[in-house]
mmCIF file of C-alpha atoms in Angstrom:
data_model
loop_
_atom_site.group_PDB
_atom_site.id
_atom_site.type_symbol
_atom_site.label_atom_id
_atom_site.label_comp_id
_atom_site.label_asym_id
_atom_site.label_seq_id
_atom_site.Cartn_x
_atom_site.Cartn_y
_atom_site.Cartn_z
ATOM 1 C CA ALA A 4 113.514 99.479 117.572
ATOM 2 C CA GLN A 5 110.352 101.528 118.953
ATOM 3 C CA SER A 6 108.173 100.169 121.304
ATOM 4 C CA VAL A 7 104.945 101.250 122.979
ATOM 5 C CA ALA A 8 103.940 100.100 126.557
ATOM 6 C CA GLN A 9 100.560 99.978 128.282
ATOM 7 C CA PRO A 10 101.258 98.174 131.341
ATOM 8 C CA GLU A 11 96.921 98.144 132.561
ATOM 9 C CA ASP A 12 95.286 96.891 130.523
ATOM 10 C CA GLN A 13 92.050 97.869 132.861
ATOM 11 C CA VAL A 14 91.437 100.954 134.146
ATOM 12 C CA ASN A 15 88.551 102.563 136.375
ATOM 13 C CA VAL A 16 88.078 104.917 137.752
ATOM 14 C CA ALA A 17 83.978 106.929 139.553
ATOM 15 C CA GLU A 18 82.959 109.685 137.526
ATOM 16 C CA GLY A 19 83.798 113.111 138.994
ATOM 17 C CA ASN A 20 87.743 111.111 139.680
ATOM 18 C CA PRO A 21 91.082 112.840 137.992
ATOM 19 C CA LEU A 22 91.626 108.883 135.518
ATOM 20 C CA THR A 23 95.478 108.336 134.584
ATOM 21 C CA VAL A 24 95.985 105.925 131.801
ATOM 22 C CA LYS A 25 99.589 104.638 131.729
ATOM 23 C CA CYS A 26 102.332 104.886 128.633
ATOM 24 C CA THR A 27 106.017 104.462 128.191
ATOM 25 C CA TYR A 28 107.435 104.309 125.435
ATOM 26 C CA SER A 29 110.941 102.935 123.618
ATOM 27 C CA VAL A 30 112.680 105.110 120.532
ATOM 28 C CA SER A 31 116.344 105.283 119.351
ATOM 29 C CA GLY A 32 116.085 108.922 119.289
ATOM 30 C CA ASN A 33 113.286 111.904 120.161
ATOM 31 C CA PRO A 34 109.847 111.480 120.142
ATOM 32 C CA TYR A 35 106.667 112.398 118.421
ATOM 33 C CA LEU A 36 103.724 110.654 120.519
ATOM 34 C CA PHE A 37 99.985 110.503 120.170
ATOM 35 C CA TRP A 38 97.045 109.493 122.379
ATOM 36 C CA TYR A 39 94.098 108.016 120.353
ATOM 37 C CA VAL A 40 90.203 106.934 121.789
ATOM 38 C CA GLN A 41 88.412 103.974 120.255
ATOM 39 C CA TYR A 42 84.515 103.962 120.610
ATOM 40 C CA PRO A 43 83.267 100.171 120.231
ATOM 41 C CA ASN A 44 82.787 99.681 116.586
ATOM 42 C CA ARG A 45 84.911 103.025 115.717
ATOM 43 C CA GLY A 46 87.822 104.106 113.908
ATOM 44 C CA LEU A 47 90.710 105.765 116.024
ATOM 45 C CA GLN A 48 90.086 108.650 116.959
ATOM 46 C CA PHE A 49 93.299 111.424 117.483
ATOM 47 C CA LEU A 50 92.933 112.981 121.190
ATOM 48 C CA LEU A 51 96.662 114.778 121.412
ATOM 49 C CA LYS A 52 100.382 114.142 120.594
ATOM 50 C CA TYR A 53 103.274 115.446 122.281
ATOM 51 C CA ILE A 54 105.534 117.606 118.658
ATOM 52 C CA THR A 55 108.088 119.725 120.766
ATOM 53 C CA GLY A 56 107.941 122.353 122.779
ATOM 54 C CA ASP A 57 105.814 122.691 126.659
ATOM 55 C CA ASN A 58 105.564 119.137 128.691
ATOM 56 C CA LEU A 59 102.022 119.568 129.166
ATOM 57 C CA VAL A 60 99.744 119.402 126.101
ATOM 58 C CA LYS A 61 96.599 119.553 126.025
ATOM 59 C CA GLY A 62 93.839 118.433 124.087
ATOM 60 C CA SER A 63 89.933 116.528 122.761
ATOM 61 C CA TYR A 64 87.502 116.433 125.802
ATOM 62 C CA GLY A 65 89.376 118.166 128.239
ATOM 63 C CA PHE A 66 92.739 115.129 128.481
ATOM 64 C CA GLU A 67 96.106 116.185 128.349
ATOM 65 C CA ALA A 68 99.256 114.340 128.707
ATOM 66 C CA GLU A 69 102.377 115.029 130.168
ATOM 67 C CA PHE A 70 105.715 114.608 127.944
ATOM 68 C CA ASN A 71 109.059 113.180 130.686
ATOM 69 C CA LYS A 72 112.180 112.698 128.865
ATOM 70 C CA SER A 73 113.974 110.935 132.007
ATOM 71 C CA GLN A 74 110.795 108.810 133.136
ATOM 72 C CA THR A 75 109.917 108.055 128.887
ATOM 73 C CA SER A 76 106.626 108.506 129.367
ATOM 74 C CA PHE A 77 103.873 110.291 128.282
ATOM 75 C CA HIS A 78 100.517 109.269 130.373
ATOM 76 C CA LEU A 79 96.831 110.926 129.215
ATOM 77 C CA LYS A 80 95.215 112.070 132.048
ATOM 78 C CA LYS A 81 91.890 113.872 132.881
ATOM 79 C CA PRO A 82 90.935 116.037 136.381
ATOM 80 C CA SER A 83 87.445 114.441 136.174
ATOM 81 C CA ALA A 84 85.971 111.543 134.089
ATOM 82 C CA LEU A 85 83.126 111.393 132.440
ATOM 83 C CA VAL A 86 81.220 108.026 131.802
ATOM 84 C CA SER A 87 81.299 109.012 128.389
ATOM 85 C CA ASP A 88 84.903 108.396 128.477
ATOM 86 C CA SER A 89 84.912 104.922 128.575
ATOM 87 C CA ALA A 90 86.278 103.612 125.630
ATOM 88 C CA LEU A 91 90.168 102.021 124.553
ATOM 89 C CA TYR A 92 92.940 104.434 124.654
ATOM 90 C CA PHE A 93 96.046 103.531 122.480
ATOM 91 C CA CYS A 94 99.627 105.113 122.952
ATOM 92 C CA ALA A 95 101.433 105.509 119.654
ATOM 93 C CA VAL A 96 104.998 106.709 118.962
ATOM 94 C CA ARG A 97 107.042 107.372 116.603
ATOM 95 C CA ASP A 98 111.027 107.795 115.994
ATOM 96 C CA ILE A 99 111.642 111.973 114.906
ATOM 97 C CA GLU A 100 115.437 110.407 114.054
ATOM 98 C CA GLY A 101 113.919 107.583 111.490
ATOM 99 C CA SER A 102 113.027 108.350 108.276
ATOM 100 C CA SER A 103 109.392 106.295 108.279
ATOM 101 C CA TYR A 104 106.289 107.878 108.831
ATOM 102 C CA LYS A 105 105.370 105.005 110.808
ATOM 103 C CA LEU A 106 103.472 104.905 113.916
ATOM 104 C CA ILE A 107 103.923 102.205 117.003
ATOM 105 C CA PHE A 108 100.599 101.588 119.136
ATOM 106 C CA GLY A 109 100.714 100.580 122.512
ATOM 107 C CA SER A 110 98.098 97.581 123.120
ATOM 108 C CA GLY A 111 95.246 99.781 123.990
ATOM 109 C CA THR A 112 94.231 100.229 127.597
ATOM 110 C CA ARG A 113 90.450 100.018 128.464
ATOM 111 C CA LEU A 114 89.395 102.683 129.652
ATOM 112 C CA LEU A 115 85.687 102.097 132.099
ATOM 113 C CA VAL A 116 84.928 104.763 134.397
ATOM 114 C CA ARG A 117 81.249 104.249 136.788
ATOM 115 C CA PRO A 118 78.292 106.779 137.536
ATOM 116 C CA ASP B 10 85.625 117.326 105.311
ATOM 117 C CA ALA B 11 83.704 113.804 105.626
ATOM 118 C CA GLY B 12 87.528 112.565 106.965
ATOM 119 C CA VAL B 13 88.439 108.758 105.685
ATOM 120 C CA ILE B 14 86.265 106.211 103.837
ATOM 121 C CA GLN B 15 86.110 103.113 104.283
ATOM 122 C CA SER B 16 83.941 100.068 102.336
ATOM 123 C CA PRO B 17 82.111 98.361 102.925
ATOM 124 C CA ARG B 18 81.953 98.339 106.596
ATOM 125 C CA HIS B 19 81.221 94.859 107.338
ATOM 126 C CA GLU B 20 81.903 91.670 104.649
ATOM 127 C CA VAL B 21 81.848 87.615 105.400
ATOM 128 C CA THR B 22 83.492 85.439 102.640
ATOM 129 C CA GLU B 23 83.811 82.496 103.222
ATOM 130 C CA MET B 24 87.589 80.637 102.248
ATOM 131 C CA GLY B 25 89.190 80.766 99.478
ATOM 132 C CA GLN B 26 87.644 84.249 98.175
ATOM 133 C CA GLU B 27 88.901 87.203 96.778
ATOM 134 C CA VAL B 28 87.829 90.524 99.456
ATOM 135 C CA THR B 29 89.001 93.760 98.615
ATOM 136 C CA LEU B 30 88.898 96.906 100.901
ATOM 137 C CA ARG B 31 88.382 100.734 99.524
ATOM 138 C CA CYS B 32 89.673 103.354 100.770
ATOM 139 C CA LYS B 33 89.608 107.046 100.596
ATOM 140 C CA PRO B 34 91.913 109.435 102.115
ATOM 141 C CA ILE B 35 91.165 113.430 103.328
ATOM 142 C CA SER B 36 91.487 115.192 100.254
ATOM 143 C CA GLY B 37 94.885 116.735 100.093
ATOM 144 C CA HIS B 38 96.704 114.506 102.334
ATOM 145 C CA ASP B 39 99.873 112.710 100.913
ATOM 146 C CA TYR B 40 100.264 108.946 103.237
ATOM 147 C CA LEU B 41 98.200 106.427 103.171
ATOM 148 C CA PHE B 42 97.966 104.339 106.132
ATOM 149 C CA TRP B 43 96.597 100.721 106.140
ATOM 150 C CA TYR B 44 96.078 98.400 109.132
ATOM 151 C CA ARG B 45 94.609 95.795 110.587
ATOM 152 C CA GLN B 46 93.532 95.191 114.043
ATOM 153 C CA THR B 47 92.625 92.150 116.474
ATOM 154 C CA MET B 48 92.521 90.900 120.351
ATOM 155 C CA MET B 49 95.807 88.695 119.668
ATOM 156 C CA ARG B 50 97.911 91.318 117.473
ATOM 157 C CA GLY B 51 96.656 94.066 118.167
ATOM 158 C CA LEU B 52 97.195 97.068 115.862
ATOM 159 C CA GLU B 53 99.850 96.423 113.211
ATOM 160 C CA LEU B 54 100.699 98.367 110.279
ATOM 161 C CA LEU B 55 100.461 96.385 107.146
ATOM 162 C CA ILE B 56 101.551 99.700 104.831
ATOM 163 C CA TYR B 57 101.962 103.291 104.469
ATOM 164 C CA PHE B 58 101.522 104.201 100.418
ATOM 165 C CA ASN B 59 103.021 108.139 99.866
ATOM 166 C CA ASN B 60 102.117 110.450 97.252
ATOM 167 C CA ASN B 61 100.075 106.979 95.630
ATOM 168 C CA VAL B 62 103.704 105.163 95.689
ATOM 169 C CA PRO B 63 103.967 102.274 97.994
ATOM 170 C CA ILE B 64 106.515 103.287 101.506
ATOM 171 C CA ASP B 65 106.529 100.346 103.475
ATOM 172 C CA ASP B 66 104.849 97.172 103.051
ATOM 173 C CA SER B 67 107.215 95.325 105.663
ATOM 174 C CA GLY B 68 103.840 93.950 107.991
ATOM 175 C CA MET B 69 101.880 92.956 104.673
ATOM 176 C CA PRO B 70 101.013 89.170 106.710
ATOM 177 C CA GLU B 71 102.194 87.401 102.774
ATOM 178 C CA ASP B 72 102.176 86.833 99.459
ATOM 179 C CA ARG B 73 97.784 86.151 99.373
ATOM 180 C CA PHE B 74 97.964 90.929 100.847
ATOM 181 C CA SER B 75 98.315 93.133 98.040
ATOM 182 C CA ALA B 76 97.115 97.108 98.319
ATOM 183 C CA LYS B 77 97.264 99.627 95.727
ATOM 184 C CA MET B 78 96.743 103.980 95.890
ATOM 185 C CA PRO B 79 95.791 103.769 91.613
ATOM 186 C CA ASN B 80 95.604 108.071 92.563
ATOM 187 C CA ALA B 81 95.594 110.591 94.799
ATOM 188 C CA SER B 82 91.730 109.516 96.035
ATOM 189 C CA PHE B 83 91.525 105.385 95.838
ATOM 190 C CA SER B 84 93.049 102.722 97.742
ATOM 191 C CA THR B 85 92.706 99.074 97.306
ATOM 192 C CA LEU B 86 93.576 95.889 99.877
ATOM 193 C CA LYS B 87 93.102 93.034 97.957
ATOM 194 C CA ILE B 88 92.979 89.103 100.197
ATOM 195 C CA GLN B 89 92.791 86.439 96.913
ATOM 196 C CA PRO B 90 92.181 83.894 98.447
ATOM 197 C CA SER B 91 91.225 84.419 102.104
ATOM 198 C CA GLU B 92 91.428 82.404 104.743
ATOM 199 C CA PRO B 93 89.702 82.415 108.057
ATOM 200 C CA ARG B 94 93.299 84.263 110.463
ATOM 201 C CA ASP B 95 92.694 87.422 107.708
ATOM 202 C CA SER B 96 89.444 87.557 110.171
ATOM 203 C CA ALA B 97 90.003 91.519 111.888
ATOM 204 C CA VAL B 98 88.731 95.036 111.405
ATOM 205 C CA TYR B 99 90.903 96.640 108.650
ATOM 206 C CA PHE B 100 91.036 100.237 109.158
ATOM 207 C CA CYS B 101 92.772 103.007 106.637
ATOM 208 C CA ALA B 102 94.583 106.031 108.011
ATOM 209 C CA SER B 103 95.466 109.444 106.306
ATOM 210 C CA SER B 104 97.872 112.015 106.927
ATOM 211 C CA LEU B 105 99.220 115.265 105.772
ATOM 212 C CA ARG B 106 103.080 115.681 104.376
ATOM 213 C CA GLY B 107 105.367 115.938 108.285
ATOM 214 C CA ALA B 108 106.437 113.600 110.946
ATOM 215 C CA GLY B 109 104.915 116.080 113.225
ATOM 216 C CA GLU B 110 101.420 115.101 111.210
ATOM 217 C CA THR B 111 98.704 113.004 112.877
ATOM 218 C CA GLN B 112 97.136 110.173 111.128
ATOM 219 C CA TYR B 113 93.583 110.394 110.482
ATOM 220 C CA PHE B 114 91.566 106.835 110.914
ATOM 221 C CA GLY B 115 88.373 105.833 109.060
ATOM 222 C CA PRO B 116 85.898 103.665 110.813
ATOM 223 C CA GLY B 117 86.882 100.476 108.857
ATOM 224 C CA THR B 118 85.814 97.450 107.642
ATOM 225 C CA ARG B 119 85.434 94.270 109.814
ATOM 226 C CA LEU B 120 85.990 91.576 107.855
ATOM 227 C CA LEU B 121 84.121 87.558 108.723
ATOM 228 C CA VAL B 122 86.383 84.571 106.861
ATOM 229 C CA LEU B 123 84.854 81.628 107.855
#
């Protein structure tokens, strides 16, 4: 069965410092991996995805993520955090081998960037 | 494009009443998804459609929940009768055909059942 783990409920970082939001996954085959961000009282906004190819994926707002197959991880990173990055971040996975279009979401990580 | 449109944005109702949530997907998208978000259970997929046909409704909690997609530009999620434990934010999302395609989410409907 597919699953996603976001081990940290909250990540705190100072503005200007690098940030990492962790995600690990479990699928029976190869994964499609996604990151979404949710601001208060808003829907989920797509940040980036890994489908195939280069393990380092660049996305919106300066975010990037690295796919690591051996560690089954897809951590979200940004070199320099902004206060406006404070939000709830979700990692999601879909199993390529399955016929379902179902996305499995992690529990979310709240990012707090302090000025 | 206007993105995925959901209505109403907020709904307050009393236990036992019927609730209907509405969704207009992005034009041209083949897939439509209904999710529920709660603090306790996080984001859960309730049901999804392909070309207006329900494909997987295994996430629908019980018979009180039903979803329809009468055409490519409109879907409803109905709860009858509603219960306090149905209080949540309900999201609709749509995507193009293709397993690697991105799902685009609407702003959600915040439902409170008293």
